[in-house]
Tab-separated table of C-alpha atoms in Angstrom:
chain	number	residue	atom	x	y	z
A	2	MET	CA	15.179	20.953	-44.556
A	3	SER	CA	17.880	23.545	-45.101
A	4	LYS	CA	17.000	26.854	-46.670
A	5	GLY	CA	20.564	28.110	-47.094
A	6	LEU	CA	21.823	29.355	-50.481
A	7	SER	CA	22.863	25.994	-51.867
A	8	ARG	CA	23.963	25.000	-55.359
A	9	ARG	CA	20.440	23.724	-55.802
A	10	SER	CA	18.945	27.109	-54.959
A	11	PHE	CA	21.517	28.840	-57.213
A	12	LEU	CA	20.440	26.630	-60.078
A	13	ARG	CA	16.842	27.367	-59.251
A	14	GLY	CA	17.617	31.075	-59.192
A	15	SER	CA	19.041	30.753	-62.681
A	16	MET	CA	15.953	28.837	-63.710
A	17	ALA	CA	13.897	31.599	-62.129
A	18	ALA	CA	15.524	34.204	-64.295
A	19	GLY	CA	14.865	32.061	-67.340
A	20	ALA	CA	11.320	31.454	-66.254
A	21	ALA	CA	10.804	35.180	-65.743
A	22	ILE	CA	11.904	35.894	-69.286
A	23	ALA	CA	9.791	33.043	-70.570
A	24	ALA	CA	6.797	34.175	-68.528
A	25	SER	CA	6.658	37.485	-70.314
A	26	THR	CA	6.023	35.633	-73.539
A	27	ILE	CA	3.513	33.132	-72.233
A	28	PRO	CA	-0.016	34.062	-73.317
A	29	GLY	CA	-1.500	32.763	-70.045
A	30	VAL	CA	0.392	35.304	-67.929
A	31	VAL	CA	-1.735	38.383	-67.564
A	32	SER	CA	-0.257	41.726	-66.562
A	33	ALA	CA	-0.599	42.499	-62.858
A	34	ARG	CA	-0.071	46.247	-63.258
A	35	ASP	CA	-3.614	47.482	-62.685
A	36	ASP	CA	-3.804	48.003	-58.922
A	37	SER	CA	-7.556	48.653	-58.761
A	38	THR	CA	-8.649	45.339	-60.266
A	39	GLN	CA	-9.059	42.245	-58.110
A	40	LEU	CA	-6.212	39.971	-59.078
A	41	ALA	CA	-6.468	36.224	-58.851
A	42	THR	CA	-4.026	33.403	-59.359
A	43	LEU	CA	-4.600	30.162	-61.200
A	44	LEU	CA	-2.559	27.117	-60.181
A	45	ASP	CA	-2.483	24.219	-62.606
A	46	ILE	CA	-1.391	21.617	-60.092
A	47	SER	CA	-1.056	18.943	-62.776
A	48	LYS	CA	2.109	20.821	-63.795
A	49	CYS	CA	3.682	21.183	-60.344
A	50	ILE	CA	6.746	18.955	-59.930
A	51	GLY	CA	7.244	19.900	-56.271
A	52	CYS	CA	10.718	21.347	-56.827
A	53	GLU	CA	10.135	24.015	-54.139
A	54	ALA	CA	11.642	26.767	-56.289
A	55	CYS	CA	8.614	28.867	-55.315
A	56	VAL	CA	9.199	28.148	-51.629
A	57	GLU	CA	12.794	29.313	-51.843
A	58	ALA	CA	11.922	32.344	-53.945
A	59	CYS	CA	9.290	33.313	-51.395
A	60	GLU	CA	11.917	33.293	-48.647
A	61	GLU	CA	14.433	35.205	-50.730
A	62	VAL	CA	11.957	37.950	-51.590
A	63	ASN	CA	10.037	38.134	-48.322
A	64	GLY	CA	12.768	37.198	-45.840
A	65	HIS	CA	13.194	40.809	-44.754
A	66	LYS	CA	9.587	40.781	-43.515
A	67	TYR	CA	10.046	37.709	-41.320
A	68	PRO	CA	9.835	38.198	-37.540
A	69	ASN	CA	12.853	39.208	-35.534
A	70	PRO	CA	11.633	38.609	-31.981
A	71	GLN	CA	13.044	40.061	-28.788
A	72	LYS	CA	14.158	37.483	-26.239
A	73	PRO	CA	13.478	36.613	-23.501
A	74	PHE	CA	9.758	36.734	-24.198
A	75	PRO	CA	7.575	38.523	-21.667
A	76	LYS	CA	6.136	36.172	-19.049
A	77	MET	CA	2.600	35.468	-20.212
A	78	PHE	CA	-0.437	35.730	-18.012
A	79	PRO	CA	-2.246	33.485	-17.485
A	80	PRO	CA	0.525	30.912	-17.894
A	81	ARG	CA	-1.563	28.783	-20.222
A	82	VAL	CA	-1.095	31.339	-23.010
A	83	PRO	CA	1.026	29.441	-25.540
A	84	VAL	CA	4.393	30.800	-26.618
A	85	ALA	CA	4.913	30.295	-30.350
A	86	ASP	CA	8.601	30.415	-31.111
A	87	TRP	CA	9.802	29.439	-34.585
A	88	THR	CA	13.221	31.062	-34.343
A	89	ASP	CA	14.965	27.670	-34.009
A	90	LYS	CA	12.836	26.175	-36.779
A	91	LYS	CA	13.282	28.761	-39.512
A	92	ASP	CA	14.315	26.033	-41.947
A	93	VAL	CA	11.035	24.162	-41.783
A	94	THR	CA	9.494	24.070	-45.267
A	95	ASP	CA	7.023	21.209	-44.984
A	96	ARG	CA	4.301	23.381	-43.471
A	97	LEU	CA	3.340	27.036	-43.044
A	98	THR	CA	5.238	28.926	-40.358
A	99	PRO	CA	5.983	32.617	-39.678
A	100	TYR	CA	9.194	31.951	-41.639
A	101	ASN	CA	7.621	29.935	-44.434
A	102	TRP	CA	4.571	31.395	-46.131
A	103	LEU	CA	4.313	28.827	-48.889
A	104	TYR	CA	4.884	25.075	-48.919
A	105	ILE	CA	4.257	22.131	-51.177
A	106	GLN	CA	1.535	19.787	-50.047
A	107	ARG	CA	1.884	16.324	-51.507
A	108	ALA	CA	-0.825	13.820	-52.363
A	109	ILE	CA	-0.520	10.311	-53.793
A	110	VAL	CA	-3.634	9.560	-55.795
A	111	ASP	CA	-4.894	7.324	-58.547
A	112	VAL	CA	-4.961	9.074	-61.935
A	113	ASN	CA	-6.270	6.906	-64.786
A	114	GLY	CA	-5.272	3.783	-62.918
A	115	GLU	CA	-1.770	5.033	-62.202
A	116	GLU	CA	-0.480	6.022	-58.783
A	117	THR	CA	0.544	9.653	-59.220
A	118	GLU	CA	2.082	12.283	-56.973
A	119	ILE	CA	0.216	15.560	-57.072
A	120	ASN	CA	2.010	18.586	-55.646
A	121	ILE	CA	-0.012	21.512	-54.408
A	122	PRO	CA	1.632	24.851	-53.547
A	123	ARG	CA	-0.256	26.015	-50.456
A	124	ARG	CA	-0.428	29.512	-49.033
A	125	CYS	CA	-3.086	32.101	-48.209
A	126	MET	CA	-6.091	31.817	-50.550
A	127	HIS	CA	-6.653	35.619	-50.508
A	128	CYS	CA	-10.415	35.376	-50.047
A	129	VAL	CA	-12.616	37.858	-51.884
A	130	ASN	CA	-14.202	38.781	-48.538
A	131	PRO	CA	-11.469	37.714	-46.108
A	132	PRO	CA	-12.700	37.052	-42.560
A	133	CYS	CA	-9.157	37.547	-41.233
A	134	VAL	CA	-9.304	41.145	-42.493
A	135	LYS	CA	-12.932	41.924	-41.779
A	136	LEU	CA	-13.005	40.483	-38.269
A	137	CYS	CA	-9.598	41.650	-37.018
A	138	PRO	CA	-10.451	43.790	-33.968
A	139	PHE	CA	-7.400	46.029	-34.433
A	140	GLY	CA	-7.433	46.594	-38.185
A	141	SER	CA	-4.010	45.007	-38.528
A	142	ALA	CA	-5.150	42.584	-41.232
A	143	GLN	CA	-5.834	44.604	-44.357
A	144	GLN	CA	-7.159	44.042	-47.846
A	145	GLN	CA	-5.933	46.002	-50.821
A	146	ASP	CA	-8.012	47.161	-53.773
A	147	ASN	CA	-6.398	44.442	-55.872
A	148	GLY	CA	-7.825	41.767	-53.556
A	149	LEU	CA	-4.697	40.683	-51.731
A	150	SER	CA	-4.858	40.511	-47.965
A	151	ARG	CA	-1.933	40.983	-45.640
A	152	ILE	CA	-1.185	41.404	-41.964
A	153	ASP	CA	0.741	44.437	-40.748
A	154	PRO	CA	2.962	42.900	-38.040
A	155	ASP	CA	3.683	46.304	-36.494
A	156	ILE	CA	0.065	46.744	-35.400
A	157	CYS	CA	-0.812	43.078	-34.896
A	158	MET	CA	-1.491	42.115	-31.272
A	159	GLY	CA	-1.127	38.389	-31.967
A	160	GLY	CA	-4.528	37.495	-30.563
A	161	ALA	CA	-4.983	34.725	-33.153
A	162	LYS	CA	-8.436	35.811	-34.265
A	163	CYS	CA	-7.281	35.925	-37.896
A	164	LYS	CA	-6.124	32.317	-37.644
A	165	LEU	CA	-9.224	31.130	-35.802
A	166	VAL	CA	-11.652	32.685	-38.298
A	167	CYS	CA	-9.628	31.586	-41.333
A	168	PRO	CA	-11.288	28.477	-42.817
A	169	TRP	CA	-7.798	27.126	-43.621
A	170	LYS	CA	-6.039	28.379	-40.443
A	171	ILE	CA	-3.330	29.966	-42.585
A	172	PRO	CA	-1.727	32.752	-40.465
A	173	GLU	CA	1.074	31.631	-38.139
A	174	ARG	CA	2.178	33.284	-34.916
A	175	GLN	CA	5.606	34.314	-33.662
A	176	THR	CA	5.786	35.439	-30.043
A	177	GLY	CA	8.070	38.310	-29.041
A	178	VAL	CA	7.246	40.728	-31.857
A	179	GLY	CA	4.551	43.280	-32.530
A	180	MET	CA	2.531	45.907	-30.765
A	181	TYR	CA	1.722	43.905	-27.643
A	182	LEU	CA	5.276	44.448	-26.396
A	183	ASP	CA	4.483	48.181	-26.064
A	184	VAL	CA	0.970	47.791	-24.656
A	185	LEU	CA	0.405	45.043	-22.094
A	186	PRO	CA	3.046	42.413	-22.907
A	187	SER	CA	1.975	39.964	-20.211
A	188	LEU	CA	-1.766	40.555	-20.145
A	189	ALA	CA	-2.894	41.059	-23.742
A	190	GLY	CA	-1.641	39.887	-27.103
A	191	ASN	CA	1.031	37.366	-27.922
A	192	GLY	CA	3.263	38.265	-30.856
A	193	ALA	CA	2.242	38.828	-34.433
A	194	PHE	CA	0.817	36.723	-37.252
A	195	TYR	CA	2.425	36.131	-40.608
A	196	LYS	CA	1.196	34.806	-43.915
A	197	CYS	CA	1.582	35.232	-47.664
A	198	ASP	CA	1.034	38.856	-48.717
A	199	ARG	CA	1.292	37.888	-52.401
A	200	CYS	CA	4.439	40.015	-52.688
A	201	TYR	CA	2.355	43.194	-52.483
A	202	GLU	CA	5.313	45.548	-53.019
A	203	ARG	CA	6.327	43.713	-56.189
A	204	VAL	CA	2.750	43.631	-57.488
A	205	ALA	CA	2.428	47.381	-56.779
A	206	GLN	CA	5.463	47.921	-59.001
A	207	GLY	CA	3.959	45.841	-61.790
A	208	GLU	CA	6.124	42.810	-61.046
A	209	LEU	CA	4.952	39.258	-60.512
A	210	PRO	CA	4.888	37.609	-57.103
A	211	ALA	CA	8.158	35.729	-56.594
A	212	CYS	CA	6.555	32.279	-56.531
A	213	ILE	CA	4.949	32.901	-59.935
A	214	GLU	CA	8.014	34.449	-61.504
A	215	VAL	CA	10.400	31.695	-60.456
A	216	CYS	CA	8.290	28.634	-61.271
A	217	PRO	CA	10.073	26.578	-63.968
A	218	GLU	CA	6.848	24.798	-64.887
A	219	ASP	CA	4.603	27.877	-65.135
A	220	VAL	CA	2.225	26.388	-62.624
A	221	GLN	CA	0.774	29.759	-61.685
A	222	THR	CA	-0.840	32.562	-63.651
A	223	ILE	CA	-1.980	35.885	-62.236
A	224	GLY	CA	-4.378	38.442	-63.660
A	225	PRO	CA	-7.788	40.085	-63.299
A	226	ARG	CA	-10.115	37.746	-61.427
A	227	ASP	CA	-12.765	37.381	-64.132
A	228	GLU	CA	-10.166	36.571	-66.784
A	229	ILE	CA	-8.324	34.127	-64.554
A	230	LEU	CA	-11.580	32.431	-63.619
A	231	LYS	CA	-12.379	31.992	-67.311
A	232	GLU	CA	-8.933	30.466	-67.810
A	233	ALA	CA	-9.536	28.158	-64.852
A	234	HIS	CA	-12.788	26.937	-66.410
A	235	THR	CA	-11.146	26.430	-69.793
A	236	LEU	CA	-8.270	24.523	-68.235
A	237	ALA	CA	-10.613	22.405	-66.104
A	238	LYS	CA	-12.635	21.572	-69.227
A	239	GLU	CA	-9.502	20.657	-71.182
A	240	MET	CA	-8.225	18.273	-68.528
A	241	ASN	CA	-11.695	17.154	-67.458
A	242	GLY	CA	-10.654	18.438	-64.067
A	243	TYR	CA	-11.848	20.264	-60.993
A	244	ILE	CA	-11.570	23.766	-59.552
A	245	TYR	CA	-10.949	24.636	-55.895
A	246	GLY	CA	-11.207	28.195	-54.567
A	247	LYS	CA	-13.977	29.520	-56.787
A	248	GLU	CA	-16.859	28.906	-54.369
A	249	GLU	CA	-14.915	28.282	-51.195
A	250	ASN	CA	-15.592	30.821	-48.445
A	251	GLY	CA	-17.770	32.794	-50.851
A	252	GLY	CA	-14.972	32.934	-53.409
A	253	THR	CA	-11.222	33.350	-53.207
A	254	ASN	CA	-8.564	34.874	-55.419
A	255	THR	CA	-6.767	31.536	-55.763
A	256	PHE	CA	-8.018	28.852	-58.130
A	257	TYR	CA	-6.482	25.401	-58.044
A	258	VAL	CA	-7.211	23.291	-61.104
A	259	SER	CA	-6.627	19.568	-60.679
A	260	PRO	CA	-7.221	16.432	-62.747
A	261	VAL	CA	-8.228	14.710	-59.500
A	262	PRO	CA	-11.301	15.597	-57.389
A	263	PHE	CA	-10.330	17.699	-54.400
A	264	ASP	CA	-12.034	15.388	-51.924
A	265	LYS	CA	-9.609	12.671	-53.072
A	266	LEU	CA	-6.666	15.054	-52.710
A	267	ASN	CA	-7.917	16.128	-49.302
A	268	ALA	CA	-8.062	12.495	-48.201
A	269	SER	CA	-4.454	11.975	-49.283
A	270	VAL	CA	-2.641	15.095	-48.044
A	271	ASP	CA	-1.300	15.620	-44.542
A	272	ILE	CA	-3.618	17.992	-42.701
A	273	GLY	CA	-2.838	19.626	-39.375
A	274	PRO	CA	-1.260	22.743	-37.869
A	275	GLY	CA	0.223	24.742	-40.746
A	276	MET	CA	-1.110	22.195	-43.238
A	277	PRO	CA	-4.455	23.388	-44.621
A	278	HIS	CA	-7.219	21.120	-45.864
A	279	LEU	CA	-8.877	21.062	-49.292
A	280	LYS	CA	-12.450	20.618	-48.116
A	281	PRO	CA	-15.435	22.633	-49.367
A	282	VAL	CA	-15.867	25.801	-47.268
A	283	LYS	CA	-19.117	27.687	-46.786
A	284	ASP	CA	-19.141	31.492	-46.909
A	285	THR	CA	-18.141	32.292	-43.337
A	286	MET	CA	-19.157	35.968	-43.533
A	287	ALA	CA	-22.581	35.235	-45.053
A	288	ASP	CA	-24.610	34.444	-41.919
A	289	ALA	CA	-24.009	37.812	-40.271
A	290	ASN	CA	-24.107	39.767	-43.548
A	291	ASN	CA	-27.471	38.208	-44.401
A	292	ILE	CA	-29.093	39.624	-41.257
A	293	ALA	CA	-27.481	43.051	-41.685
A	294	ALA	CA	-30.502	44.181	-43.752
A	295	ALA	CA	-32.544	43.921	-40.571
A	296	MET	CA	-30.428	46.761	-39.169
A	297	VAL	CA	-32.100	49.052	-41.688
A	298	ILE	CA	-35.570	47.666	-41.007
A	299	ALA	CA	-35.257	47.733	-37.186
A	300	PRO	CA	-35.220	51.549	-36.802
A	301	LEU	CA	-38.243	51.821	-39.113
A	302	ALA	CA	-40.055	49.247	-36.988
A	303	GLY	CA	-39.129	51.215	-33.857
A	304	VAL	CA	-40.501	54.453	-35.309
A	305	ALA	CA	-43.688	52.693	-36.473
A	306	ALA	CA	-44.226	51.107	-33.045
A	307	ALA	CA	-43.836	54.442	-31.228
A	308	ALA	CA	-46.087	56.239	-33.709
A	309	GLY	CA	-48.693	53.481	-33.352
A	310	LYS	CA	-48.564	53.755	-29.597
A	311	PHE	CA	-48.962	57.546	-29.783
A	312	TYR	CA	-51.877	57.265	-32.181
A	313	LYS	CA	-53.584	54.709	-29.937
A	314	LEU	CA	-53.018	56.887	-26.874
A	315	THR	CA	-54.365	60.079	-28.456
A	316	ARG	CA	-57.380	58.187	-29.808
A	317	THR	CA	-58.099	56.728	-26.370
A	318	GLU	CA	-57.821	60.196	-24.838
A	319	ASP	CA	-60.144	61.652	-27.538
A	320	VAL	CA	-62.718	58.953	-26.862
A	321	SER	CA	-62.326	59.507	-23.132
A	322	LYS	CA	-62.787	63.315	-23.519
A	323	GLY	CA	-65.709	62.795	-25.869
A	324	GLY	CA	-67.284	60.414	-23.362
A	325	THR	CA	-66.891	62.971	-20.544
A	326	GLN	CA	-68.478	65.711	-22.642
A	327	ASN	CA	-71.379	63.432	-23.498
A	328	ASP	CA	-71.825	62.588	-19.820
A	329	LYS	CA	-72.006	66.326	-19.001
A	330	LYS	CA	-74.706	66.785	-21.618
B	1	MET	CA	-54.441	59.827	-18.155
B	2	THR	CA	-56.737	57.013	-17.074
B	3	LYS	CA	-55.873	54.466	-14.374
B	4	ASN	CA	-55.465	51.760	-17.038
B	5	SER	CA	-53.195	53.840	-19.248
B	6	SER	CA	-51.057	54.804	-16.230
B	7	HIS	CA	-50.693	51.115	-15.325
B	8	ALA	CA	-49.803	50.315	-18.948
B	9	SER	CA	-47.255	53.138	-18.942
B	10	ARG	CA	-45.531	51.712	-15.818
B	11	ILE	CA	-45.389	48.259	-17.424
B	12	GLY	CA	-44.033	49.868	-20.587
B	13	GLN	CA	-41.282	51.669	-18.634
B	14	LYS	CA	-40.302	48.469	-16.810
B	15	SER	CA	-40.249	46.521	-20.083
B	16	ALA	CA	-38.143	49.238	-21.709
B	17	LYS	CA	-35.605	49.046	-18.857
B	18	TRP	CA	-35.390	45.274	-19.226
B	19	ILE	CA	-35.072	45.422	-23.014
B	20	TYR	CA	-32.385	48.118	-22.763
B	21	GLY	CA	-30.502	46.254	-20.015
B	22	LEU	CA	-30.609	42.860	-21.723
B	23	THR	CA	-29.692	44.302	-25.125
B	24	MET	CA	-26.774	46.196	-23.603
B	25	PHE	CA	-25.650	43.044	-21.775
B	26	PHE	CA	-25.589	40.978	-24.974
B	27	LEU	CA	-24.005	43.812	-26.974
B	28	VAL	CA	-21.192	44.173	-24.443
B	29	LEU	CA	-20.768	40.389	-24.021
B	30	SER	CA	-20.608	39.776	-27.768
B	31	GLY	CA	-18.693	43.007	-28.425
B	32	PHE	CA	-15.858	42.133	-26.067
B	33	GLY	CA	-16.085	38.645	-27.549
B	34	GLN	CA	-14.693	40.166	-30.749
B	35	MET	CA	-11.380	40.401	-28.947
B	36	PRO	CA	-9.554	37.216	-28.022
B	37	LEU	CA	-10.172	37.525	-24.284
B	38	TYR	CA	-12.698	34.934	-23.187
B	39	LYS	CA	-10.610	31.866	-23.908
B	40	ARG	CA	-7.436	33.381	-22.505
B	41	TYR	CA	-9.121	34.482	-19.303
B	42	TYR	CA	-11.079	31.252	-18.650
B	43	ILE	CA	-14.544	32.755	-19.313
B	44	ALA	CA	-15.096	30.155	-22.032
B	45	ASP	CA	-14.153	27.446	-19.511
B	46	ILE	CA	-17.251	28.185	-17.427
B	47	PRO	CA	-19.711	25.368	-18.118
B	48	GLY	CA	-22.214	26.481	-20.752
B	49	LEU	CA	-20.106	29.403	-21.943
B	50	LYS	CA	-17.784	27.652	-24.377
B	51	TRP	CA	-19.608	29.379	-27.247
B	52	VAL	CA	-18.382	32.835	-26.161
B	53	SER	CA	-14.945	32.008	-27.587
B	54	ASP	CA	-16.419	31.245	-31.032
B	55	PHE	CA	-15.913	34.478	-32.967
B	56	TYR	CA	-18.569	33.679	-35.546
B	57	ILE	CA	-21.217	33.055	-32.861
B	58	THR	CA	-20.389	36.266	-30.974
B	59	HIS	CA	-20.254	38.175	-34.273
B	60	TYR	CA	-23.748	36.931	-35.193
B	61	LEU	CA	-25.048	37.596	-31.683
B	62	HIS	CA	-23.615	41.130	-31.829
B	63	TYR	CA	-25.558	41.760	-35.043
B	64	LEU	CA	-28.787	40.372	-33.502
B	65	ALA	CA	-28.388	42.508	-30.372
B	66	ALA	CA	-27.594	45.538	-32.544
B	67	ILE	CA	-30.821	45.000	-34.488
B	68	VAL	CA	-32.850	44.988	-31.242
B	69	PHE	CA	-30.891	48.005	-29.964
B	70	LEU	CA	-31.497	50.036	-33.148
B	71	GLY	CA	-35.215	49.232	-33.026
B	72	PHE	CA	-35.325	50.154	-29.339
B	73	ILE	CA	-33.548	53.509	-29.588
B	74	SER	CA	-35.616	54.475	-32.633
B	75	TYR	CA	-38.739	53.655	-30.629
B	76	LYS	CA	-37.579	55.706	-27.628
B	77	ILE	CA	-36.548	58.734	-29.717
B	78	THR	CA	-39.853	58.752	-31.634
B	79	ASP	CA	-41.783	58.194	-28.410
B	80	TYR	CA	-40.056	61.199	-26.825
B	81	LEU	CA	-40.632	63.445	-29.846
B	82	LEU	CA	-44.329	62.547	-30.111
B	83	ALA	CA	-45.423	62.062	-26.531
B	84	PHE	CA	-42.964	63.712	-24.128
B	85	ARG	CA	-41.268	66.618	-25.886
B	86	LYS	CA	-43.826	69.161	-24.705
B	87	THR	CA	-43.745	68.019	-21.098
B	88	HIS	CA	-40.166	66.808	-20.650
B	89	LEU	CA	-36.638	68.038	-21.333
B	90	ILE	CA	-33.611	65.907	-22.213
B	91	THR	CA	-31.079	66.265	-19.391
B	92	LEU	CA	-27.403	67.088	-19.900
B	93	SER	CA	-26.468	63.499	-19.009
B	94	GLY	CA	-29.129	62.362	-21.495
B	95	TYR	CA	-27.498	64.414	-24.241
B	96	ILE	CA	-24.029	63.116	-23.313
B	97	ARG	CA	-25.221	59.508	-23.413
B	98	GLY	CA	-26.970	60.289	-26.700
B	99	VAL	CA	-23.698	61.504	-28.200
B	100	TRP	CA	-21.870	58.319	-27.132
B	101	ILE	CA	-24.684	56.138	-28.513
B	102	THR	CA	-24.632	58.075	-31.795
B	103	GLY	CA	-20.887	57.414	-31.989
B	104	ILE	CA	-21.398	53.713	-31.288
B	105	VAL	CA	-24.152	53.433	-33.896
B	106	PHE	CA	-22.236	55.377	-36.557
B	107	SER	CA	-18.961	53.478	-36.100
B	108	GLY	CA	-20.853	50.182	-35.826
B	109	ALA	CA	-22.810	50.890	-39.014
B	110	CYS	CA	-19.566	51.629	-40.864
B	111	LEU	CA	-18.059	48.364	-39.592
B	112	VAL	CA	-21.151	46.450	-40.727
B	113	ILE	CA	-20.797	48.005	-44.203
B	114	ASN	CA	-17.098	47.149	-44.173
B	115	ASN	CA	-17.936	43.481	-43.558
B	116	PHE	CA	-19.633	43.220	-46.932
B	117	THR	CA	-17.543	42.103	-49.877
B	118	GLY	CA	-15.320	44.863	-51.189
B	119	LYS	CA	-12.894	47.496	-50.008
B	120	TRP	CA	-15.112	50.168	-48.468
B	121	PHE	CA	-12.782	52.278	-46.350
B	122	SER	CA	-9.100	53.055	-46.066
B	123	ASP	CA	-7.001	50.925	-43.708
B	124	SER	CA	-6.423	53.829	-41.327
B	125	PHE	CA	-10.146	54.671	-41.194
B	126	ILE	CA	-10.919	51.038	-40.320
B	127	ILE	CA	-8.406	51.221	-37.455
B	128	PHE	CA	-10.092	54.483	-36.352
B	129	LEU	CA	-13.523	52.799	-36.500
B	130	ASP	CA	-12.324	49.845	-34.405
B	131	LEU	CA	-10.870	52.143	-31.764
B	132	ALA	CA	-13.779	54.614	-31.860
B	133	HIS	CA	-16.380	51.860	-31.481
B	134	THR	CA	-14.654	50.486	-28.376
B	135	GLY	CA	-13.898	54.009	-27.100
B	136	PHE	CA	-17.532	55.157	-27.330
B	137	VAL	CA	-18.644	52.002	-25.517
B	138	MET	CA	-16.184	52.715	-22.684
B	139	LEU	CA	-17.380	56.349	-22.484
B	140	LEU	CA	-21.022	55.238	-22.397
B	141	PHE	CA	-20.199	52.708	-19.694
B	142	ILE	CA	-18.446	55.309	-17.510
B	143	THR	CA	-21.270	57.838	-18.032
B	144	ALA	CA	-23.934	55.199	-17.336
B	145	VAL	CA	-22.253	54.170	-14.077
B	146	TYR	CA	-22.008	57.830	-13.023
B	147	CYS	CA	-25.687	58.412	-13.906
B	148	LYS	CA	-26.762	55.302	-12.005
B	149	ILE	CA	-24.855	56.346	-8.886
B	150	SER	CA	-25.985	59.981	-9.000
B	151	LYS	CA	-29.515	58.983	-10.121
B	152	LYS	CA	-29.413	61.120	-13.259
B	153	LYS	CA	-32.344	60.500	-15.597
B	154	TRP	CA	-32.473	60.734	-19.396
B	155	ILE	CA	-35.354	63.218	-19.300
B	156	MET	CA	-36.939	65.479	-16.660
B	157	ALA	CA	-40.319	67.207	-16.448
B	158	ARG	CA	-40.415	70.805	-17.715
B	159	VAL	CA	-40.918	73.288	-14.929
B	160	GLY	CA	-43.650	75.919	-15.310
């Protein structure tokens, strides 16, 4: 699919401007100016018409952050290390790639006896406790105070840990960019990973993320997490619908509200590389965090064990000395 | 010291060496497992070792080994202060290793805190913690190898 500046995208740009003006008057749009509050987004997917205006706006706003790899790529060792090169597939918009951080996932489902197309804008969920950030061994995936997570491609080694620990496998790799080129280009690392950063520069300036601003159907709303969650519940109640993203992975900053159960949507959408699922997700950080308390108890147990041993030893010696003295008597 | 307590002490020392060695082995195995190395370099292809490329398993194992390690070093420090301080001195190599272990424990504790929900530290401090944690481990490894070769002990008997 072409991503060039077509008449279609020009029209969408005009619609975007209109939508931006309209958005400022919509009660559901909450100001995103406070940078210390966790911000969440609400997506009413019953409204999404799948026009891809958000997808194009994302590229227009974030295109300057897309990878610009050096070629030829360093020869990888061992040879089985996969080269991920999207430079000839920059126009792909039907999945997530390093050059496409948002796409529309489509499901055909039965709604009140009618076959209906449901369109779901998919991108990073911006988890409340993001494993991609917390488990990155180089600190290149970062979380901001306002809850958004992003990957700094300049210090990313491209090891894929962020993708492997992500329950939705969101980040996408491009070989030939990033820090590994200056460290051990053949032996360690393999490019850099890219994903939605929720337009962090725009949000820092009090603007809306491009995908929200441009949407002609006002599918998305952004604001403080607690307020947005309340809105999600209200909306779900109104449409007798379902919420995805509230409990998933211990909670995310993206709430999808749908008139159709998410297991039905999950069964209908295409799932695969760059195409995330809609399944329930357990809190991936919980298992380790739950045993962390033992790290406080363990030193106390160590001290108690050594003190007990010392007490036992001195008592044994006292008894032994006492016994010897008695023998002498 | 009685014959029985001397025998118990030898068993205790042997057990301590095994606990320290095994804990270190699992800490290093799971610690390096936090970097994407084992799959790339075929370690995970060794039959029975596929799990080492699962970051969540190695992360959990690292926590478990750290719990044992913290209990062990607390035991050894208290044991020295109560039972050996009057008769034994900590050697220079013992102090050096102690500094590296303190660095590992401090940086590790900060990283454990960081893994809880919330933004605990600045991005640059997290990068520092990641590098410092690995750096202290490398320094401890080099020092430990040197001490093993040159038979340097942690403590030595006070003279006079």
